[in-house]
Coordinates of C-alpha atoms in Angstrom, one line a residue:
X770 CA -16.1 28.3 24.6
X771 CA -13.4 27.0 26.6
X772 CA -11.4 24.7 24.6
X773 CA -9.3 21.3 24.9
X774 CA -5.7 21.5 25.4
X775 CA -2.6 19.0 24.7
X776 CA 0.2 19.3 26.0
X777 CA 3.9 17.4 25.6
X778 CA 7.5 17.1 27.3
X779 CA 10.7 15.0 27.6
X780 CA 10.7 13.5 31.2
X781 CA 14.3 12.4 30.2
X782 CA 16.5 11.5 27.0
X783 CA 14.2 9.2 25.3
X784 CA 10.9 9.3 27.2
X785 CA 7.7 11.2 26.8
X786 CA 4.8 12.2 28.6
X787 CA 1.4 13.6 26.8
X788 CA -1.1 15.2 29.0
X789 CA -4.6 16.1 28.1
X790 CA -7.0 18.0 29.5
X791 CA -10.4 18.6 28.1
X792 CA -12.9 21.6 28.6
X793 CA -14.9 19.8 31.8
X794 CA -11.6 19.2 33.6
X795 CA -11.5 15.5 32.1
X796 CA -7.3 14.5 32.5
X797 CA -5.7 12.0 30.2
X798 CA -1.7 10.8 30.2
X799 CA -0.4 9.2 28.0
X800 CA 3.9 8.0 28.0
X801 CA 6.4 5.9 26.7
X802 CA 9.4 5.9 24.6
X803 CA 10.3 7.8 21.6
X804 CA 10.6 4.9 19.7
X805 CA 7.0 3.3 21.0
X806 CA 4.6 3.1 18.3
X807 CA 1.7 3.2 21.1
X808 CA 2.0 4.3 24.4
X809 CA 0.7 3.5 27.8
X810 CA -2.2 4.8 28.2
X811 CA -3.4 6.2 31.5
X812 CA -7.1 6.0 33.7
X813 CA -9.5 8.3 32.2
X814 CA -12.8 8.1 30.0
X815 CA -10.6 9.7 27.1
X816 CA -8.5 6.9 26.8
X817 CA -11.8 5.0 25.3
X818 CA -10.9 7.1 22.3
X819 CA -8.1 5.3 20.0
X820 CA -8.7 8.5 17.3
X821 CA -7.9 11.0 20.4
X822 CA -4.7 8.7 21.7
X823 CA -3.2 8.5 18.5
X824 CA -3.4 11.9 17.2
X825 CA -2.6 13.3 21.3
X826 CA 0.8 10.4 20.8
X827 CA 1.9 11.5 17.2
X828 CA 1.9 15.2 18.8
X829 CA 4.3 14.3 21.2
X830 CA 6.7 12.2 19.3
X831 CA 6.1 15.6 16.1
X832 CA 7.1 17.7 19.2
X833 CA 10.6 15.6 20.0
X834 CA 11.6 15.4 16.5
X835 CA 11.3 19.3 16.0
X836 CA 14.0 19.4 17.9
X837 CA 16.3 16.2 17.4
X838 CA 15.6 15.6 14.2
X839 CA 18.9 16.2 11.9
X840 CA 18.5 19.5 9.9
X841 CA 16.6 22.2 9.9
X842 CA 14.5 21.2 6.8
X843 CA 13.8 17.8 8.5
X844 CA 12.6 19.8 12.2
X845 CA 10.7 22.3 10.5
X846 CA 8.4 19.7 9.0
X847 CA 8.4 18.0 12.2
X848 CA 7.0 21.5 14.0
X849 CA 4.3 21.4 11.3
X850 CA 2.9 18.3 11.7
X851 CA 3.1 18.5 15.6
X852 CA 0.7 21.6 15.3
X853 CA -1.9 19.8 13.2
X854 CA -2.1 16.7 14.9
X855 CA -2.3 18.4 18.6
X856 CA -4.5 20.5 16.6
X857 CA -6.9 17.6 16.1
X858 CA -6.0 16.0 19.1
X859 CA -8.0 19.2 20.7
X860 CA -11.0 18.6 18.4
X861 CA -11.6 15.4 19.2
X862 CA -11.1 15.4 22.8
X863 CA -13.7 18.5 23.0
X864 CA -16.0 16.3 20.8
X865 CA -15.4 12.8 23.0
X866 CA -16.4 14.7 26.4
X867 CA -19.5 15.7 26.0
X868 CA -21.2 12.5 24.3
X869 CA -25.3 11.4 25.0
X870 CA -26.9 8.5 26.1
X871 CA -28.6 8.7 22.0
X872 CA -26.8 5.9 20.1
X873 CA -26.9 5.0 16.5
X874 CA -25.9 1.9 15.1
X875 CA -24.3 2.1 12.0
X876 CA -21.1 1.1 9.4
X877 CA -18.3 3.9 10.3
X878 CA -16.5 5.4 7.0
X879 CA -13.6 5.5 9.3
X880 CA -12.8 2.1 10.7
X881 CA -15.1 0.3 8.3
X882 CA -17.2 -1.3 11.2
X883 CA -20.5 -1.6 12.1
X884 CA -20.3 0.0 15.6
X885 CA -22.6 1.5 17.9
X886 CA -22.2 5.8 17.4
X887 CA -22.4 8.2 20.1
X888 CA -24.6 11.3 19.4
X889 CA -22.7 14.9 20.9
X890 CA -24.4 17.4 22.3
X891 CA -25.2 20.2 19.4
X892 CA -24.1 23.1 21.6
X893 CA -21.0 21.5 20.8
X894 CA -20.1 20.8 17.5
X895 CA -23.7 23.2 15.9
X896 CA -24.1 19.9 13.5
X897 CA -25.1 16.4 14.5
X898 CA -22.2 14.8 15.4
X899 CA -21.7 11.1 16.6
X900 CA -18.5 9.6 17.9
X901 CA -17.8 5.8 16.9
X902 CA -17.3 3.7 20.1
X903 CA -15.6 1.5 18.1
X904 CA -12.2 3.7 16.4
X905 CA -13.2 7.0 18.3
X906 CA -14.1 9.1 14.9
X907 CA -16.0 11.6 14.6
X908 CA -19.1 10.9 12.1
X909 CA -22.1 12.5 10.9
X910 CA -25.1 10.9 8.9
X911 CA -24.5 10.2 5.3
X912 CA -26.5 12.6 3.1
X913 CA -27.3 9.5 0.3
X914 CA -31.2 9.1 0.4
X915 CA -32.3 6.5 2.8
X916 CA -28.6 5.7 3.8
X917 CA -28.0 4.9 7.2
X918 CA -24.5 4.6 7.1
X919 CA -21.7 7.2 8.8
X920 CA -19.8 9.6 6.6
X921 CA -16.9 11.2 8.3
X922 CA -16.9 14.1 10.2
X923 CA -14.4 17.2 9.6
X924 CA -13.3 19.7 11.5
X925 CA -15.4 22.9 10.6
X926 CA -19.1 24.6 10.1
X927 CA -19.4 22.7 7.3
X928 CA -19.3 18.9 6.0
X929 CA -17.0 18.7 3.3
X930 CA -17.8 15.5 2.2
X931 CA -20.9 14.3 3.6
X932 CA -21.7 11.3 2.3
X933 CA -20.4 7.6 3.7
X934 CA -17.4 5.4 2.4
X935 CA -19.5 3.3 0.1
X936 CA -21.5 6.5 -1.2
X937 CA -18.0 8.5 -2.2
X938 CA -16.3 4.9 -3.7
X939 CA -14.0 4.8 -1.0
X940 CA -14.9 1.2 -0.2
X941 CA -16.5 -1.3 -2.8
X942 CA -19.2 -2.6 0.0
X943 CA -18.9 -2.7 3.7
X944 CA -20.8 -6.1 4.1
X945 CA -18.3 -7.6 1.6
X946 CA -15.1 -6.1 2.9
X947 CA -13.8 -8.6 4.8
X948 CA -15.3 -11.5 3.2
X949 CA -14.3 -14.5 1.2
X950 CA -15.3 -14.5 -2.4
X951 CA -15.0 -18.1 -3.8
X952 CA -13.1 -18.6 -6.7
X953 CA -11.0 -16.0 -8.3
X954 CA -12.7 -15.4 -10.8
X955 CA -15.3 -14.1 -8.7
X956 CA -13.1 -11.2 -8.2
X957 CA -15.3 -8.5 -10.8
X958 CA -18.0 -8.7 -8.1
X959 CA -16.0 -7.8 -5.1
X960 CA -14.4 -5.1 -6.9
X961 CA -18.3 -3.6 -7.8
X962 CA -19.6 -0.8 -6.0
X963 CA -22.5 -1.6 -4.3
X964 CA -23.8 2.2 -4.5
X965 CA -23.4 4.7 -6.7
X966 CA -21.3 7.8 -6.7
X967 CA -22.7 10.6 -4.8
X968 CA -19.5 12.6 -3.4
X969 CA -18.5 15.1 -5.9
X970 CA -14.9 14.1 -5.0
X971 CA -13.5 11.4 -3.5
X972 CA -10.8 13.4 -1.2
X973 CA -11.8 14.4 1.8
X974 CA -10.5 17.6 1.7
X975 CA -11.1 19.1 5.6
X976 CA -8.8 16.7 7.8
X977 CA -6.5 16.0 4.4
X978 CA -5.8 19.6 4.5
X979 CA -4.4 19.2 7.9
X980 CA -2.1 16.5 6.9
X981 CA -4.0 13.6 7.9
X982 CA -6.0 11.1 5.1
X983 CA -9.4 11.2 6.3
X984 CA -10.5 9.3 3.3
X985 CA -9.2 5.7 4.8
X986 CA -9.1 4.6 8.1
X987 CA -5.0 3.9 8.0
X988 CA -4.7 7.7 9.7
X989 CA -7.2 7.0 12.2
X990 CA -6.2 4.2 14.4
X991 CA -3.7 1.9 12.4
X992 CA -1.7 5.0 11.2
X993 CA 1.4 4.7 14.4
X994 CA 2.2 1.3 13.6
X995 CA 2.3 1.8 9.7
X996 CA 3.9 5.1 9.9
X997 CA 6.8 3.5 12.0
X998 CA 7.0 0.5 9.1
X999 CA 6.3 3.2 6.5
X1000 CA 9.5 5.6 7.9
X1001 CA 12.0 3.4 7.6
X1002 CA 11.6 1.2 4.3
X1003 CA 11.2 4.6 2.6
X1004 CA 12.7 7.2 4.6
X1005 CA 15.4 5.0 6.1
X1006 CA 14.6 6.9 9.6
X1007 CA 14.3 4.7 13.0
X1008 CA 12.8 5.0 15.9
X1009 CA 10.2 8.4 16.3
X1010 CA 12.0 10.0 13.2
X1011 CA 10.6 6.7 11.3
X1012 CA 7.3 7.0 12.5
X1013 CA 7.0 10.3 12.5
X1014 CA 8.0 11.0 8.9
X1015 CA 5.7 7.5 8.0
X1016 CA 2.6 9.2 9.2
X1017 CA 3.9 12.5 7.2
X1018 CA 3.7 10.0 4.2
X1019 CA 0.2 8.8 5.4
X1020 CA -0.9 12.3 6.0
X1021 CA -0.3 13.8 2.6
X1022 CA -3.4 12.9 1.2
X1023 CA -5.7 9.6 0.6
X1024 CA -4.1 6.4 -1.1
X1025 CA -6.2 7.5 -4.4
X1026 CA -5.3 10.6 -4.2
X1027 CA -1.5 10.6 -4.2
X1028 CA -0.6 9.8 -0.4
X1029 CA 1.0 6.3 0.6
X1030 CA -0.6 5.2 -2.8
X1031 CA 2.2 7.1 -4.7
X1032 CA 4.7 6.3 -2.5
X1033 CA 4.7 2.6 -0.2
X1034 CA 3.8 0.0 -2.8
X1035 CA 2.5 -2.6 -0.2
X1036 CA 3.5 -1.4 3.1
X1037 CA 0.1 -0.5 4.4
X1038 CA -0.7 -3.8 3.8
X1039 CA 2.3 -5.7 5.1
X1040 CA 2.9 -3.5 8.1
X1041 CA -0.2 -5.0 9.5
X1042 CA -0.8 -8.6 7.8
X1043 CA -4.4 -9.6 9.2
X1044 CA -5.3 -6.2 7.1
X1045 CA -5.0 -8.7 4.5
X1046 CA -8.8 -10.1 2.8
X1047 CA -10.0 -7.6 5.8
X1048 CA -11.8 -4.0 5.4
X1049 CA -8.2 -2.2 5.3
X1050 CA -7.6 -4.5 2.5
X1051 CA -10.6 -3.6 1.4
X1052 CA -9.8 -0.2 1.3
X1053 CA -6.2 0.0 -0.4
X1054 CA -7.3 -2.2 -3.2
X1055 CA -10.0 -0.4 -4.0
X1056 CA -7.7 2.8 -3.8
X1057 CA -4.8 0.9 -6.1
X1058 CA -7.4 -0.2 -8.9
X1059 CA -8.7 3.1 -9.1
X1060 CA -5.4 4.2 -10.0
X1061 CA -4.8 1.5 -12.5
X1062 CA -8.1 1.6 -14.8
X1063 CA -6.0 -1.2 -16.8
X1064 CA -5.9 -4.2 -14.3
X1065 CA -8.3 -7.5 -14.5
X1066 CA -8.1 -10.9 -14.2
X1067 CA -8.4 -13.1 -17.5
X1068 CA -9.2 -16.6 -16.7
X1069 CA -6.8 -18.4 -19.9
X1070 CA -8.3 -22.3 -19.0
X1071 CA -9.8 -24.3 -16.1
X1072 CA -8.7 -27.3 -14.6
X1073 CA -8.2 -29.2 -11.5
X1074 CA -5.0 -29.3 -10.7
X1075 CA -3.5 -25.9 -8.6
X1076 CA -4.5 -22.7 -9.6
X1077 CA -1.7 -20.5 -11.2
X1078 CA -1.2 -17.0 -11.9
X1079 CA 0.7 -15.4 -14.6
X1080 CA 2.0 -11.8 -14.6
X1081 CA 4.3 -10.0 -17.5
X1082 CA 6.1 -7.1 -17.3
X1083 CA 7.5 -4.8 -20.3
X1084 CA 8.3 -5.8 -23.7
X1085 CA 6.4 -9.3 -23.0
X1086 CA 3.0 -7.6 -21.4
X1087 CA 0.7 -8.4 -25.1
X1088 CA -2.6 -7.6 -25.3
X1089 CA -5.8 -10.2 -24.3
X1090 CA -5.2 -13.9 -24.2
X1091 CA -2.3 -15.9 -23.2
X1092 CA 0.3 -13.4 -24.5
X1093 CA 3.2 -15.8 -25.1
X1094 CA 2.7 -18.1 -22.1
X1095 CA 1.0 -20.8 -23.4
X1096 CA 3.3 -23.9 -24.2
X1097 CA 5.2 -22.1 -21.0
X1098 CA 2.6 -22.8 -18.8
X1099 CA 0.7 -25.4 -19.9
X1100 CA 4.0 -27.5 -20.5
X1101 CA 4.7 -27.9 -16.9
X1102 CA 0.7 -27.3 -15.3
X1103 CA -1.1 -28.9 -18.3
X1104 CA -4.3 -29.5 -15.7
X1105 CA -4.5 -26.5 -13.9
X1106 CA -6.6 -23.7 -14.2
X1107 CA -4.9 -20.5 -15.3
X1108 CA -5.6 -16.3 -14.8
X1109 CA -3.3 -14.0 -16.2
X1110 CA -3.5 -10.5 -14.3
X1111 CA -3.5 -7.3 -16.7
X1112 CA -1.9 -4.0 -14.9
X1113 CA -0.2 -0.8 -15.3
X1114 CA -0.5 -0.7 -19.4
X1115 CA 0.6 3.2 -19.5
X1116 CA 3.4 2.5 -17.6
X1117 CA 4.6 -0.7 -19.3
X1118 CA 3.9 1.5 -22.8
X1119 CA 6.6 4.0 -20.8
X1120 CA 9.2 1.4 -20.3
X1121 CA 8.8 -0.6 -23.4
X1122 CA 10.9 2.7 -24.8
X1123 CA 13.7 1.7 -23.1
X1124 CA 14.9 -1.7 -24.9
X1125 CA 13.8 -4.7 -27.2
X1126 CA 11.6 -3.4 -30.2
X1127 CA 11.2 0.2 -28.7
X1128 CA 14.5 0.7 -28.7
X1129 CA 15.0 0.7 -31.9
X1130 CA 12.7 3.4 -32.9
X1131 CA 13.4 5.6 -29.6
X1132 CA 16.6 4.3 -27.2
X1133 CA 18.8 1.8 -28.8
X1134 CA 20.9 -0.4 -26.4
X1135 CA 23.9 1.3 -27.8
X1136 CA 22.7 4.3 -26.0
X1137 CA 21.7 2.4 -22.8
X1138 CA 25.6 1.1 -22.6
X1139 CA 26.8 5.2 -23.3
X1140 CA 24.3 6.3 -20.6
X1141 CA 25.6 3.5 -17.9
X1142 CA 29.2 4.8 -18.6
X1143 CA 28.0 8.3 -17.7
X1144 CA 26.4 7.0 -14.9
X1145 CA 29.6 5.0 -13.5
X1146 CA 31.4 8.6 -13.1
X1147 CA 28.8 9.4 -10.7
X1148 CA 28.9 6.7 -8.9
X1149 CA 29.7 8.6 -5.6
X1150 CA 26.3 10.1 -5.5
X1151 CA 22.7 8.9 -5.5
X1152 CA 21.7 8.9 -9.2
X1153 CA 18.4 11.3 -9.4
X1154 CA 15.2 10.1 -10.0
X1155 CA 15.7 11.2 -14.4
X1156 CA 18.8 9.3 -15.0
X1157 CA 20.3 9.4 -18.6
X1158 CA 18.7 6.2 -20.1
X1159 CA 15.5 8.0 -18.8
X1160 CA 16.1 11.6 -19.9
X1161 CA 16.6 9.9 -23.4
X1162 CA 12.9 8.1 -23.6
X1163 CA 11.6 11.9 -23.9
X1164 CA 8.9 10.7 -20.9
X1165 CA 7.8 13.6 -18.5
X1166 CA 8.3 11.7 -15.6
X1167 CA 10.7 9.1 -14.6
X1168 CA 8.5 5.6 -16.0
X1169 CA 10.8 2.9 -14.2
X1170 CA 9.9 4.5 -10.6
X1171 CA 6.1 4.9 -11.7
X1172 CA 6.1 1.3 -12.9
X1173 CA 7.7 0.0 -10.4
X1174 CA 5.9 1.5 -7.6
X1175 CA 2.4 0.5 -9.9
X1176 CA 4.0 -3.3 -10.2
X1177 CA 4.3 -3.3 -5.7
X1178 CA 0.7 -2.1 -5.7
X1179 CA -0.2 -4.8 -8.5
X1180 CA 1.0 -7.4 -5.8
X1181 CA -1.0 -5.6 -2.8
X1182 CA -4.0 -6.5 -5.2
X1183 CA -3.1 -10.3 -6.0
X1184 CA -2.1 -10.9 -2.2
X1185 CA -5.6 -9.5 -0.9
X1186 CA -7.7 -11.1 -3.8
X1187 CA -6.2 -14.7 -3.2
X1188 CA -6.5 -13.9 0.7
X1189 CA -10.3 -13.8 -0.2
X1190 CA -10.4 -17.0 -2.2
X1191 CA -11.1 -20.2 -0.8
X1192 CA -8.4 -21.9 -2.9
X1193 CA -5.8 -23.8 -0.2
X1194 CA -2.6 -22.8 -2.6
X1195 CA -1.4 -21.5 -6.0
X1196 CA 1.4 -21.5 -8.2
X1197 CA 2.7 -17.9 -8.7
X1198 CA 4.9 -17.2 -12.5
X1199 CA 5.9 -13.7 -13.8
X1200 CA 8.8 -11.9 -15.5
X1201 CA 10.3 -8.8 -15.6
X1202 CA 8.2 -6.6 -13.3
X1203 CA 5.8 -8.6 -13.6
X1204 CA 8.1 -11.3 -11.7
X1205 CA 8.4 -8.5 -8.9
X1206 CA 4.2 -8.0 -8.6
X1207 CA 4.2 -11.3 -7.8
X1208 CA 7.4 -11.5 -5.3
X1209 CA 5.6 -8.8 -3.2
X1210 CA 2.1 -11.0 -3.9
X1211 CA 4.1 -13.4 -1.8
X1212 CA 5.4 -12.0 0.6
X1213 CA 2.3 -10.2 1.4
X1214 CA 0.7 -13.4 1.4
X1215 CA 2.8 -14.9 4.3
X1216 CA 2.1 -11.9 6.4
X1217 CA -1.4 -12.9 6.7
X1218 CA -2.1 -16.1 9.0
X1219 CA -4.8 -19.1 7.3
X1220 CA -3.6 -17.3 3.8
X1221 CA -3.6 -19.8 0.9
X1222 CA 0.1 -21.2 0.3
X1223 CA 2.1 -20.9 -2.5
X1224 CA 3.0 -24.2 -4.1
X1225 CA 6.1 -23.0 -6.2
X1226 CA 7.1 -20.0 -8.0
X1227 CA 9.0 -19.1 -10.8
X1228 CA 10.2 -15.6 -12.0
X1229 CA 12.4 -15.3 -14.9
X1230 CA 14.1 -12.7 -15.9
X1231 CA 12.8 -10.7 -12.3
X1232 CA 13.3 -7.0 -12.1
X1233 CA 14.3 -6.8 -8.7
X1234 CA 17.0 -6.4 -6.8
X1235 CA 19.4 -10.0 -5.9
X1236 CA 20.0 -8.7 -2.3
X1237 CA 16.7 -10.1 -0.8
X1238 CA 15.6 -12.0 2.3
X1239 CA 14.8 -15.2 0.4
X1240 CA 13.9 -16.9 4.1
X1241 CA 10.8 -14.1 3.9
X1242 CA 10.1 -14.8 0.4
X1243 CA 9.9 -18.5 0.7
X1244 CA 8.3 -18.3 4.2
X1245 CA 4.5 -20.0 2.6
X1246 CA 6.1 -21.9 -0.5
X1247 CA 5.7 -25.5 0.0
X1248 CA 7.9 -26.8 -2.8
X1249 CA 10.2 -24.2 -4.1
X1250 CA 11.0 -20.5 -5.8
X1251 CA 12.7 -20.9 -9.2
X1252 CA 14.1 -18.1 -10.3
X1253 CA 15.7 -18.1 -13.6
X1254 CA 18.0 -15.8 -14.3
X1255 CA 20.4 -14.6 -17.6
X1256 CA 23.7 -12.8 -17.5
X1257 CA 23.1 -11.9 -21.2
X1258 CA 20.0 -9.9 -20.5
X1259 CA 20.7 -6.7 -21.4
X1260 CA 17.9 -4.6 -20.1
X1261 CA 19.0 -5.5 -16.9
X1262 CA 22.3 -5.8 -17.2
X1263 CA 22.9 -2.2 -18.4
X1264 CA 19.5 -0.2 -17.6
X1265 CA 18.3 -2.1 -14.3
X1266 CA 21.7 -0.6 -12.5
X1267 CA 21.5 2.8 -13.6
X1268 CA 17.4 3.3 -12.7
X1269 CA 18.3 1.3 -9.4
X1270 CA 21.7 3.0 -8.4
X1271 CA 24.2 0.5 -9.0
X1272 CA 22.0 -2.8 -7.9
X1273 CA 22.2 -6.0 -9.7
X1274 CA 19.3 -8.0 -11.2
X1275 CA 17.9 -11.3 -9.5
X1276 CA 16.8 -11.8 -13.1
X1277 CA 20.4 -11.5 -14.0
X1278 CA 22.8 -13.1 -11.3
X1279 CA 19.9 -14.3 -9.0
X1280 CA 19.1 -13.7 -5.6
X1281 CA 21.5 -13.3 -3.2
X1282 CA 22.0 -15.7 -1.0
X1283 CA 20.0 -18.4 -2.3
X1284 CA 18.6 -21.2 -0.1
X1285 CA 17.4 -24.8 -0.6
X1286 CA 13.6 -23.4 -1.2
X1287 CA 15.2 -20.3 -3.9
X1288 CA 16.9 -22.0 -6.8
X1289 CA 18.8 -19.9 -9.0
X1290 CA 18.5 -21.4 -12.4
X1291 CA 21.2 -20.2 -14.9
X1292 CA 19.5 -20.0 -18.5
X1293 CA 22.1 -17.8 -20.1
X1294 CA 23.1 -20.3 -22.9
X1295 CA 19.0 -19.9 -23.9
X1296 CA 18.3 -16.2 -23.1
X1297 CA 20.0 -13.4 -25.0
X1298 CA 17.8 -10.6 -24.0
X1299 CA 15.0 -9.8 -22.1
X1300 CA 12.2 -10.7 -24.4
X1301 CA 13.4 -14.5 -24.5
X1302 CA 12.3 -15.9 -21.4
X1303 CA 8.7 -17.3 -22.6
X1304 CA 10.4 -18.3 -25.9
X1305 CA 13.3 -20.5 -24.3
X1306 CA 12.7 -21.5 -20.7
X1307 CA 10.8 -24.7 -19.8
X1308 CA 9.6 -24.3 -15.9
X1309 CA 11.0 -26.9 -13.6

């Protein structure tokens, strides 16, 4: 059987053209820049299909970088991915011809919608196939009993994975995805699965082993945009390069399963703000708390004043209750009601090694100081991801990087939980990395438009970097950011630089450059090390 065929060229230095043409003689063009996340889409009933226009656009831009990418290494990747998304491109486009008049209403595993489905003609696909009219996926019936939903549809003679999002634990619920859930405390029964299990796996293994993560719908039709956002906060690429080597990230496998989940922290969700309290939300919490079987939300006391959150990092993370923040907290929001967020306890175990009490059984701060000194005669190159101070915590892998990374995707959580609340603002307090889950909580927040406002936050002893956009930080605080920071800490005085190649601490000199709504408050006459924070400070 005749088959689909995608084709790409340069029509000059930095523009592209993508033509497609499908088994019936059915033309699609698409064009634009190299550095266009979407292009412009030409007359055609294939250009109904965002899955097809996508995958058909990636291909070309794949195709450019294979050749101007920088090294070899770099455009050898690029020819790789280029084959498997023109490679789907092709699929699809055979599939999206040759629809019926048959329609089936149902929830789609790949956009998360309830959409009207498209049934394709069996002689071409030998399985019943429909196409979504909403994202363009292709979709078969979910095999759960009674289930009416849409599972996703692979390439191949056989269904991988053929049962829906909500029947494989992709997705909590799709009625409740992108709806508002009260109070926060209300949270446990968001986060329930409505169904049970039924996939033996939840990695969609046919279009994942093609490079693409079948198993959200990021890849499907919100993948250019993120991959673009995704290239160059982690790759430091521009233009196609960023993109390009973004959806490379995307494509390596579902958010669960070790794909944009191990490496972006909170960039799905920021890259594309109303995401935020919506289904794609939806879908990267649920991927994140999967990952972290550790994180709830403990309510500490009610009250009617403005809700605040409270988030620890190592050395400080305790066990249930308030954990050291009571006369903290309640001495400056006596009346307010209080939740402290749990997260990432095997990783905060991992770091604990490094300083205060574990140090003194595993990595003294003696050592920390001899390791820094190493470090500074290296200071020419990128440090590796095991750096001394690491090596000498006898951890497998490098725990500041994991917790770190597990600390963003701690504020992806918070942001899209309180996006979902019907609270109008909230007070946001946490130290060490726990300070930095609730910077990116923040700034995740003011991506999202109608979000709840932060009143004021205050970080002490944050473990992130000064050199920050504090006008993006502050953009929905109402009264101000207090960040208090200590030049006597040691932790991040001597180990923050070396795990973060040479950067200073906001926790230690402060942000960089403050502004009237980010106060740097100096407590170094009251903190000595990093552990002194909820012992000393009084909140302003």
């Amino acid at each position: 059987m005749q088959k689909s065929n995608v084709m790409a060229r340069v029509l000059d230095g930095n523009r592209l053209e993508c033509h497609i043409v499908s088994p019936k003689g059915q033309e699609l063009t698409l064009s634009g820049l190299t550095t266009d996340v979407e292009p412009q889409v030409g007359a055609g009933m294939l250009g109904a299909n965002r899955l097809l226009m996508n995958h058909a656009w990636i291909f070309a831009k794949a195709k450019f970088d294979a050749v101007n990418l920088p090294d070899e290494e770099q455009q050898k990747s690029a020819t790789a991915r280029a084959k498997k998304h023109r490679k789907l491109a092709e699929w699809i486009a055979d599939i999206a011809e040759d629809v019926t008049d048959v329609k089936k209403h149902a929830w789609c595993s790949a956009c998360f919608g309830q959409h009207n489905h498209s049934k394709v003609n069996v002689s071409v696909t030998q399985l019943n196939t429909f196409v979504c009219d909403g994202c363009g996926a292709p979709g078969s019936p979910c095999m759960g009993p009674v289930c009416q939903n849409m599972a996703v549809r692979v390439p191949g003679a056989v269904q991988v994975n053929p049962y829906c999002a909500e029947h494989s634990h992709r997705i909590t619920g799709f009625e409740k995805a992108d709806r508002k859930m009260g109070a926060l405390n209300n949270y446990e029964e968001f986060l329930k699965y409505d169904k049970q299990n039924l996939s033996r796996t939840t990695k969609v293994v046919g279009l994942a082993g093609l490079g693409i993560a079948a198993a959200t719908p990021i890849a499907f039709f919100a993948a250019p945009a993120i991959g673009g956002a995704v290239g160059a906060a982690i790759g430091g690429y521009t233009g196609a390069a960023a993109t390009s080597y973004g959806l490379a990230l995307l494509g390596g496998g579902s958010l669960a399963a070790g794909g944009l989940g191990m490496a972006g922290g909170t960039l799905v969700v920021t890259a594309v703000g109303s995401a935020l309290g919506g289904v794609l939300g939806a879908s990267v919490v649920n991927a994140y708390v999967s990952e972290d079987k550790s994180f709830h939300i403990e309510m500490l006391q009610g009250g009617t004043g403005v809700p605040v959150i409270v988030c620890s990092g190592f050395l400080n993370e305790g066990g249930k209750g308030w954990g050291g923040w009571h006369n903290v907290i309640t001495g400056r929001y006596s009346d307010s009601p209080v939740y402290r967020v749990h997260w990432g306890s095997k990783e905060l175990k991992h770091l604990g090694l490094l300083a205060g009490g574990g140090a003194a059984q595993g990595l003294g701060m003696a050592a920390i100081k001899e390791a820094a000194l190493k470090a500074a005669k290296v200071a020419g190159r990128k440090l590796g991801p095991i750096v001394p101070a690491l090596v000498a915590t006898d951890v497998a892998k490098n725990p500041w990087s994991v917790a770190r990374n597990r600390a963003e995707k701690t504020g992806a959580i918070v942001a899209d939980l309180l996006a979902r609340t019907d609270a109008e603002s909230y007070v946001l307090v946490g130290h060490s990395l726990g300070a930095r889950a609730m910077i990116i909580a923040a700034e995740t927040l003011a991506t999202k438009p109608g979000a709840p406002k932060i009143q004021a936050a205050h970080f002490l002893g944050a473990a992130v970097g000064a050199k920050r956009d504090c006008h993006v930080l502050s953009a929905t605080v109402e009264d101000a950011v207090y960040n208090y920071h200590s030049n006597n800490d040691s932790v991040l005085k001597y180990a923050y630089p070396i795990v973060e190649a040479g950067k200073e601490a906001a926790g230690r000199v402060g942000f960089i450059p403050g502004t009237d709504k980010v106060q740097n408050i100096d407590v170094s006459t009251m903190v000595k090390e990093h552990s002194d924070y909820l012992k000393t400070v009084s909140l302003r």
